[in-house]
PDB file of C-alpha atoms in Angstrom:
ATOM      1  CA  ASP A   1      -0.944 -29.614  18.921  1.00  0.00           C
ATOM      2  CA  ALA A   2       0.344 -26.109  19.047  1.00  0.00           C
ATOM      3  CA  GLY A   3      -3.247 -24.450  19.515  1.00  0.00           C
ATOM      4  CA  VAL A   4      -4.854 -21.615  17.413  1.00  0.00           C
ATOM      5  CA  ILE A   5      -1.998 -19.564  15.941  1.00  0.00           C
ATOM      6  CA  GLN A   6      -2.828 -15.859  15.208  1.00  0.00           C
ATOM      7  CA  SER A   7      -0.458 -13.220  14.210  1.00  0.00           C
ATOM      8  CA  PRO A   8       0.485 -10.524  14.304  1.00  0.00           C
ATOM      9  CA  ARG A   9       0.287 -10.595  18.518  1.00  0.00           C
ATOM     10  CA  HIS A  10       0.200  -6.867  17.906  1.00  0.00           C
ATOM     11  CA  GLU A  11      -0.394  -4.546  15.515  1.00  0.00           C
ATOM     12  CA  VAL A  12       0.010  -0.432  15.623  1.00  0.00           C
ATOM     13  CA  THR A  13      -1.318   1.431  12.495  1.00  0.00           C
ATOM     14  CA  GLU A  14      -2.246   4.573  11.459  1.00  0.00           C
ATOM     15  CA  MET A  15      -6.169   5.408  10.600  1.00  0.00           C
ATOM     16  CA  GLY A  16      -7.096   4.654   7.010  1.00  0.00           C
ATOM     17  CA  GLN A  17      -4.339   2.146   6.843  1.00  0.00           C
ATOM     18  CA  GLU A  18      -5.341  -1.630   5.806  1.00  0.00           C
ATOM     19  CA  VAL A  19      -4.974  -3.789   8.512  1.00  0.00           C
ATOM     20  CA  THR A  20      -4.751  -8.087   8.307  1.00  0.00           C
ATOM     21  CA  LEU A  21      -5.201 -10.325  11.015  1.00  0.00           C
ATOM     22  CA  ARG A  22      -3.764 -14.126  10.185  1.00  0.00           C
ATOM     23  CA  CYS A  23      -5.282 -16.895  12.069  1.00  0.00           C
ATOM     24  CA  LYS A  24      -4.712 -21.012  11.615  1.00  0.00           C
ATOM     25  CA  PRO A  25      -7.515 -23.175  13.204  1.00  0.00           C
ATOM     26  CA  ILE A  26      -6.142 -26.391  15.452  1.00  0.00           C
ATOM     27  CA  SER A  27      -5.888 -28.908  12.751  1.00  0.00           C
ATOM     28  CA  GLY A  28      -8.690 -30.797  12.051  1.00  0.00           C
ATOM     29  CA  HIS A  29     -11.593 -28.261  13.304  1.00  0.00           C
ATOM     30  CA  ASN A  30     -13.974 -27.339  10.712  1.00  0.00           C
ATOM     31  CA  SER A  31     -15.417 -24.363  12.749  1.00  0.00           C
ATOM     32  CA  LEU A  32     -13.667 -20.912  12.375  1.00  0.00           C
ATOM     33  CA  PHE A  33     -14.723 -18.149  14.490  1.00  0.00           C
ATOM     34  CA  TRP A  34     -13.396 -14.178  14.198  1.00  0.00           C
ATOM     35  CA  TYR A  35     -14.331 -12.305  17.885  1.00  0.00           C
ATOM     36  CA  ARG A  36     -13.987  -8.695  18.791  1.00  0.00           C
ATOM     37  CA  GLN A  37     -13.182  -7.697  22.121  1.00  0.00           C
ATOM     38  CA  THR A  38     -13.897  -3.833  23.406  1.00  0.00           C
ATOM     39  CA  MET A  39     -14.114  -3.133  27.388  1.00  0.00           C
ATOM     40  CA  MET A  40     -17.593  -1.139  26.234  1.00  0.00           C
ATOM     41  CA  ARG A  41     -18.658  -4.350  24.553  1.00  0.00           C
ATOM     42  CA  GLY A  42     -17.553  -7.124  25.865  1.00  0.00           C
ATOM     43  CA  LEU A  43     -16.815 -10.508  22.974  1.00  0.00           C
ATOM     44  CA  GLU A  44     -18.501 -10.252  19.928  1.00  0.00           C
ATOM     45  CA  LEU A  45     -18.776 -12.533  17.450  1.00  0.00           C
ATOM     46  CA  LEU A  46     -18.155 -10.855  14.221  1.00  0.00           C
ATOM     47  CA  ILE A  47     -18.062 -13.614  11.797  1.00  0.00           C
ATOM     48  CA  TYR A  48     -17.757 -17.628  11.019  1.00  0.00           C
ATOM     49  CA  PHE A  49     -17.233 -20.544   9.025  1.00  0.00           C
ATOM     50  CA  ASN A  50     -18.186 -23.898   8.342  1.00  0.00           C
ATOM     51  CA  ASN A  51     -15.805 -26.222   6.283  1.00  0.00           C
ATOM     52  CA  ASN A  52     -14.258 -22.968   4.851  1.00  0.00           C
ATOM     53  CA  VAL A  53     -17.493 -21.508   3.741  1.00  0.00           C
ATOM     54  CA  PRO A  54     -18.967 -18.535   5.553  1.00  0.00           C
ATOM     55  CA  ILE A  55     -21.575 -18.787   7.621  1.00  0.00           C
ATOM     56  CA  ASP A  56     -23.235 -15.967   9.482  1.00  0.00           C
ATOM     57  CA  ASP A  57     -21.409 -12.504   9.007  1.00  0.00           C
ATOM     58  CA  SER A  58     -23.885 -10.629  10.384  1.00  0.00           C
ATOM     59  CA  GLY A  59     -21.871  -9.782  13.639  1.00  0.00           C
ATOM     60  CA  MET A  60     -19.358  -7.712  10.993  1.00  0.00           C
ATOM     61  CA  PRO A  61     -19.842  -4.013  11.697  1.00  0.00           C
ATOM     62  CA  GLU A  62     -19.368  -2.454   8.097  1.00  0.00           C
ATOM     63  CA  ASP A  63     -18.522  -3.540   4.976  1.00  0.00           C
ATOM     64  CA  ARG A  64     -14.934  -2.002   6.199  1.00  0.00           C
ATOM     65  CA  PHE A  65     -14.691  -5.225   7.437  1.00  0.00           C
ATOM     66  CA  SER A  66     -14.095  -8.623   5.429  1.00  0.00           C
ATOM     67  CA  ALA A  67     -12.971 -12.368   6.069  1.00  0.00           C
ATOM     68  CA  LYS A  68     -11.917 -15.034   3.690  1.00  0.00           C
ATOM     69  CA  MET A  69     -10.871 -19.041   4.361  1.00  0.00           C
ATOM     70  CA  PRO A  70      -9.464 -19.833   1.181  1.00  0.00           C
ATOM     71  CA  ASN A  71      -8.205 -23.448   2.998  1.00  0.00           C
ATOM     72  CA  ALA A  72      -9.207 -24.902   6.215  1.00  0.00           C
ATOM     73  CA  SER A  73      -5.377 -24.082   7.497  1.00  0.00           C
ATOM     74  CA  PHE A  74      -5.915 -20.517   6.957  1.00  0.00           C
ATOM     75  CA  SER A  75      -8.122 -17.408   7.516  1.00  0.00           C
ATOM     76  CA  THR A  76      -7.586 -13.501   7.358  1.00  0.00           C
ATOM     77  CA  LEU A  77      -9.723 -10.801   8.813  1.00  0.00           C
ATOM     78  CA  LYS A  78      -9.105  -7.167   6.568  1.00  0.00           C
ATOM     79  CA  ILE A  79     -10.177  -4.178   7.612  1.00  0.00           C
ATOM     80  CA  GLN A  80      -9.925  -1.686   5.028  1.00  0.00           C
ATOM     81  CA  PRO A  81      -9.419   2.048   5.511  1.00  0.00           C
ATOM     82  CA  SER A  82      -8.825   0.884   9.204  1.00  0.00           C
ATOM     83  CA  GLU A  83     -10.707   3.603  12.523  1.00  0.00           C
ATOM     84  CA  PRO A  84      -9.538   4.455  15.607  1.00  0.00           C
ATOM     85  CA  ARG A  85     -12.459   2.673  16.901  1.00  0.00           C
ATOM     86  CA  ASP A  86     -11.401  -0.623  15.467  1.00  0.00           C
ATOM     87  CA  SER A  87      -9.137  -0.521  18.210  1.00  0.00           C
ATOM     88  CA  ALA A  88      -9.774  -3.708  20.156  1.00  0.00           C
ATOM     89  CA  VAL A  89      -8.580  -7.175  20.226  1.00  0.00           C
ATOM     90  CA  TYR A  90      -9.116  -9.819  17.700  1.00  0.00           C
ATOM     91  CA  PHE A  91      -9.547 -12.812  18.524  1.00  0.00           C
ATOM     92  CA  CYS A  92      -9.772 -15.977  16.390  1.00  0.00           C
ATOM     93  CA  ALA A  93     -11.258 -19.736  17.998  1.00  0.00           C
ATOM     94  CA  SER A  94     -12.046 -22.670  15.870  1.00  0.00           C
ATOM     95  CA  ARG A  95     -14.074 -25.923  17.156  1.00  0.00           C
ATOM     96  CA  SER A  96     -14.432 -29.403  15.931  1.00  0.00           C
ATOM     97  CA  GLY A  97     -17.874 -30.409  14.979  1.00  0.00           C
ATOM     98  CA  GLY A  98     -20.508 -32.191  17.089  1.00  0.00           C
ATOM     99  CA  ALA A  99     -22.609 -30.855  19.506  1.00  0.00           C
ATOM    100  CA  GLY A 100     -21.380 -28.418  22.462  1.00  0.00           C
ATOM    101  CA  ASN A 101     -17.815 -29.176  21.577  1.00  0.00           C
ATOM    102  CA  GLU A 102     -16.194 -26.164  22.773  1.00  0.00           C
ATOM    103  CA  GLN A 103     -14.155 -23.469  21.170  1.00  0.00           C
ATOM    104  CA  PHE A 104     -10.365 -22.584  21.562  1.00  0.00           C
ATOM    105  CA  PHE A 105      -9.377 -19.817  21.352  1.00  0.00           C
ATOM    106  CA  GLY A 106      -5.812 -18.080  19.908  1.00  0.00           C
ATOM    107  CA  PRO A 107      -3.917 -15.826  21.380  1.00  0.00           C
ATOM    108  CA  GLY A 108      -5.390 -12.782  20.131  1.00  0.00           C
ATOM    109  CA  THR A 109      -3.983 -10.107  17.853  1.00  0.00           C
ATOM    110  CA  ARG A 110      -4.429  -6.597  19.495  1.00  0.00           C
ATOM    111  CA  LEU A 111      -5.067  -3.259  17.253  1.00  0.00           C
ATOM    112  CA  THR A 112      -4.399  -0.299  18.132  1.00  0.00           C
ATOM    113  CA  VAL A 113      -5.407   2.019  14.605  1.00  0.00           C
ATOM    114  CA  LEU A 114      -4.030   5.912  15.842  1.00  0.00           C
TER     115      LEU A 114
ATOM    116  CA  GLN B   1     -32.676  -7.868  26.866  1.00  0.00           C
ATOM    117  CA  LYS B   2     -29.080  -8.890  26.533  1.00  0.00           C
ATOM    118  CA  GLU B   3     -28.895 -12.665  25.276  1.00  0.00           C
ATOM    119  CA  VAL B   4     -26.694 -13.361  27.926  1.00  0.00           C
ATOM    120  CA  GLU B   5     -26.128 -11.599  31.076  1.00  0.00           C
ATOM    121  CA  GLN B   6     -24.011 -11.746  33.713  1.00  0.00           C
ATOM    122  CA  ASN B   7     -23.346  -9.269  36.942  1.00  0.00           C
ATOM    123  CA  SER B   8     -20.161  -7.512  35.626  1.00  0.00           C
ATOM    124  CA  GLY B   9     -18.932  -7.165  39.549  1.00  0.00           C
ATOM    125  CA  PRO B  10     -16.350  -6.939  40.576  1.00  0.00           C
ATOM    126  CA  LEU B  11     -16.737  -9.707  42.540  1.00  0.00           C
ATOM    127  CA  SER B  12     -14.349  -9.689  45.601  1.00  0.00           C
ATOM    128  CA  VAL B  13     -14.321 -12.723  48.404  1.00  0.00           C
ATOM    129  CA  PRO B  14     -11.269 -13.625  50.357  1.00  0.00           C
ATOM    130  CA  GLU B  15      -9.213 -17.212  49.793  1.00  0.00           C
ATOM    131  CA  GLY B  16     -10.908 -20.425  51.077  1.00  0.00           C
ATOM    132  CA  ALA B  17     -14.542 -18.616  50.690  1.00  0.00           C
ATOM    133  CA  ILE B  18     -16.712 -19.554  47.830  1.00  0.00           C
ATOM    134  CA  ALA B  19     -17.374 -17.512  44.668  1.00  0.00           C
ATOM    135  CA  SER B  20     -20.847 -17.559  42.954  1.00  0.00           C
ATOM    136  CA  LEU B  21     -21.073 -16.343  39.543  1.00  0.00           C
ATOM    137  CA  ASN B  22     -24.623 -16.213  38.058  1.00  0.00           C
ATOM    138  CA  CYS B  23     -25.833 -15.723  34.093  1.00  0.00           C
ATOM    139  CA  THR B  24     -29.122 -15.369  32.693  1.00  0.00           C
ATOM    140  CA  TYR B  25     -30.145 -16.238  29.138  1.00  0.00           C
ATOM    141  CA  SER B  26     -32.992 -15.876  26.993  1.00  0.00           C
ATOM    142  CA  ASP B  27     -33.083 -18.335  24.276  1.00  0.00           C
ATOM    143  CA  ARG B  28     -35.286 -20.741  25.103  1.00  0.00           C
ATOM    144  CA  VAL B  29     -34.058 -23.292  23.293  1.00  0.00           C
ATOM    145  CA  SER B  30     -30.080 -23.448  24.362  1.00  0.00           C
ATOM    146  CA  GLN B  31     -28.662 -26.224  24.635  1.00  0.00           C
ATOM    147  CA  SER B  32     -25.139 -25.746  25.755  1.00  0.00           C
ATOM    148  CA  PHE B  33     -23.576 -23.892  28.361  1.00  0.00           C
ATOM    149  CA  PHE B  34     -19.800 -22.828  28.762  1.00  0.00           C
ATOM    150  CA  TRP B  35     -17.955 -20.742  31.505  1.00  0.00           C
ATOM    151  CA  TYR B  36     -14.620 -19.516  30.302  1.00  0.00           C
ATOM    152  CA  ARG B  37     -12.048 -17.593  32.286  1.00  0.00           C
ATOM    153  CA  GLN B  38      -9.849 -14.907  31.458  1.00  0.00           C
ATOM    154  CA  TYR B  39      -6.714 -13.767  33.071  1.00  0.00           C
ATOM    155  CA  SER B  40      -5.731  -9.740  32.773  1.00  0.00           C
ATOM    156  CA  GLY B  41      -3.927  -9.772  28.450  1.00  0.00           C
ATOM    157  CA  LYS B  42      -4.807 -13.680  27.773  1.00  0.00           C
ATOM    158  CA  SER B  43      -7.729 -15.421  25.417  1.00  0.00           C
ATOM    159  CA  PRO B  44     -10.373 -17.071  26.818  1.00  0.00           C
ATOM    160  CA  GLU B  45     -10.097 -20.413  28.231  1.00  0.00           C
ATOM    161  CA  LEU B  46     -12.899 -22.960  29.126  1.00  0.00           C
ATOM    162  CA  ILE B  47     -13.825 -24.208  32.780  1.00  0.00           C
ATOM    163  CA  MET B  48     -16.506 -25.845  32.651  1.00  0.00           C
ATOM    164  CA  SER B  49     -19.385 -27.035  30.300  1.00  0.00           C
ATOM    165  CA  ILE B  50     -22.957 -28.202  31.025  1.00  0.00           C
ATOM    166  CA  TYR B  51     -25.904 -29.359  28.566  1.00  0.00           C
ATOM    167  CA  SER B  52     -28.240 -30.952  31.180  1.00  0.00           C
ATOM    168  CA  ASN B  53     -30.023 -29.435  34.408  1.00  0.00           C
ATOM    169  CA  GLY B  54     -28.568 -30.199  37.207  1.00  0.00           C
ATOM    170  CA  ASP B  55     -25.156 -30.238  38.710  1.00  0.00           C
ATOM    171  CA  LYS B  56     -21.664 -30.649  37.153  1.00  0.00           C
ATOM    172  CA  GLU B  57     -18.863 -30.774  39.855  1.00  0.00           C
ATOM    173  CA  ASP B  58     -15.043 -30.910  38.339  1.00  0.00           C
ATOM    174  CA  GLY B  59     -12.517 -30.240  40.891  1.00  0.00           C
ATOM    175  CA  ARG B  60     -13.308 -26.921  42.656  1.00  0.00           C
ATOM    176  CA  PHE B  61     -15.399 -26.100  40.266  1.00  0.00           C
ATOM    177  CA  THR B  62     -19.659 -26.420  40.220  1.00  0.00           C
ATOM    178  CA  ALA B  63     -21.401 -25.573  37.509  1.00  0.00           C
ATOM    179  CA  GLN B  64     -25.155 -25.790  37.701  1.00  0.00           C
ATOM    180  CA  LEU B  65     -27.937 -25.305  35.057  1.00  0.00           C
ATOM    181  CA  ASN B  66     -31.500 -24.739  35.369  1.00  0.00           C
ATOM    182  CA  LYS B  67     -33.208 -24.560  32.031  1.00  0.00           C
ATOM    183  CA  ALA B  68     -37.132 -23.669  33.248  1.00  0.00           C
ATOM    184  CA  SER B  69     -35.176 -20.340  34.810  1.00  0.00           C
ATOM    185  CA  GLN B  70     -33.079 -19.984  32.366  1.00  0.00           C
ATOM    186  CA  TYR B  71     -30.178 -19.826  34.579  1.00  0.00           C
ATOM    187  CA  VAL B  72     -26.556 -21.321  34.991  1.00  0.00           C
ATOM    188  CA  SER B  73     -24.193 -20.272  37.412  1.00  0.00           C
ATOM    189  CA  LEU B  74     -20.569 -21.098  38.770  1.00  0.00           C
ATOM    190  CA  LEU B  75     -19.296 -22.093  42.200  1.00  0.00           C
ATOM    191  CA  ILE B  76     -15.683 -22.139  43.218  1.00  0.00           C
ATOM    192  CA  ARG B  77     -15.356 -23.732  45.944  1.00  0.00           C
ATOM    193  CA  ASP B  78     -11.640 -23.098  48.009  1.00  0.00           C
ATOM    194  CA  SER B  79     -11.216 -19.517  46.326  1.00  0.00           C
ATOM    195  CA  GLN B  80      -7.482 -18.929  45.496  1.00  0.00           C
ATOM    196  CA  PRO B  81      -5.796 -15.447  44.481  1.00  0.00           C
ATOM    197  CA  SER B  82      -4.927 -17.795  41.437  1.00  0.00           C
ATOM    198  CA  ASP B  83      -8.558 -18.062  40.502  1.00  0.00           C
ATOM    199  CA  SER B  84      -8.670 -14.133  40.238  1.00  0.00           C
ATOM    200  CA  ALA B  85     -10.079 -13.132  37.183  1.00  0.00           C
ATOM    201  CA  THR B  86     -12.872 -12.382  34.586  1.00  0.00           C
ATOM    202  CA  TYR B  87     -15.283 -14.823  34.075  1.00  0.00           C
ATOM    203  CA  LEU B  88     -17.296 -15.426  31.006  1.00  0.00           C
ATOM    204  CA  CYS B  89     -21.001 -17.252  30.243  1.00  0.00           C
ATOM    205  CA  ALA B  90     -21.216 -18.221  27.076  1.00  0.00           C
ATOM    206  CA  VAL B  91     -24.566 -19.836  25.708  1.00  0.00           C
ATOM    207  CA  ASN B  92     -25.392 -21.611  21.911  1.00  0.00           C
ATOM    208  CA  VAL B  93     -28.357 -20.111  20.791  1.00  0.00           C
ATOM    209  CA  TYR B  94     -31.041 -20.427  18.474  1.00  0.00           C
ATOM    210  CA  GLY B  95     -30.220 -24.337  18.629  1.00  0.00           C
ATOM    211  CA  ASN B  96     -27.424 -23.493  16.470  1.00  0.00           C
ATOM    212  CA  ASN B  97     -24.002 -25.086  18.162  1.00  0.00           C
ATOM    213  CA  ASN B  98     -21.789 -22.883  16.166  1.00  0.00           C
ATOM    214  CA  ASP B  99     -23.516 -19.806  17.559  1.00  0.00           C
ATOM    215  CA  MET B 100     -22.256 -18.741  20.796  1.00  0.00           C
ATOM    216  CA  ARG B 101     -22.979 -15.277  22.587  1.00  0.00           C
ATOM    217  CA  PHE B 102     -20.709 -14.339  25.753  1.00  0.00           C
ATOM    218  CA  GLY B 103     -21.922 -12.576  28.516  1.00  0.00           C
ATOM    219  CA  ALA B 104     -19.897  -9.288  29.227  1.00  0.00           C
ATOM    220  CA  GLY B 105     -18.447 -11.010  31.782  1.00  0.00           C
ATOM    221  CA  THR B 106     -17.845 -11.427  35.405  1.00  0.00           C
ATOM    222  CA  ARG B 107     -14.495  -9.782  37.503  1.00  0.00           C
ATOM    223  CA  LEU B 108     -13.214 -11.740  40.584  1.00  0.00           C
ATOM    224  CA  THR B 109     -10.802 -11.030  42.709  1.00  0.00           C
ATOM    225  CA  VAL B 110     -10.022 -13.535  45.540  1.00  0.00           C
ATOM    226  CA  LYS B 111      -8.142 -11.478  48.277  1.00  0.00           C
ATOM    227  CA  PRO B 112      -5.511 -13.528  50.199  1.00  0.00           C
TER     228      PRO B 112
END
């Protein structure tokens, strides 16, 4: 298995632009998570999906952030419009069902908003 | 109080020594506990999981859990320079296997 796949790996954009981050979870995993990591705030859960349905988006910082999971093998995290304070590493992770199963992380997307 | 707390470090130990990493959590109903290792510029990777009180050993790593004290720790024996990384404690909260909260991480440096 290729593991969790994220694209792009690096994104540099200007303030006000739309940014779309993509994630392909591990095949067979039914939960998908989006995290943001910064030096100041550490690793924060933004939103997670169970069986393609958003379950908890309380970690999404603002309405500028949105996430979708149109099918079991693809999810997007969109920021529109982007701001410099959105600069961070965004990780996608997936997990199979069952108690205690670990989350597997993708390589992350390093976003820089100028 | 933060849900998961760790000493941010940095923690520095000589090669061959035991490194001890500590974590406390606030949710009494938490049942699943994880230690992730994150190398600089890389993603977190799981190194240990523990669900029951007591010790769990895997090679040079031992996880210790005390639910009464809401405390979980990671011991690394015979520390190697390659163990130098940030170690993240993660806890499932509110009885939800999908709601995992991470500590800020402890940065460990093992000096040759």
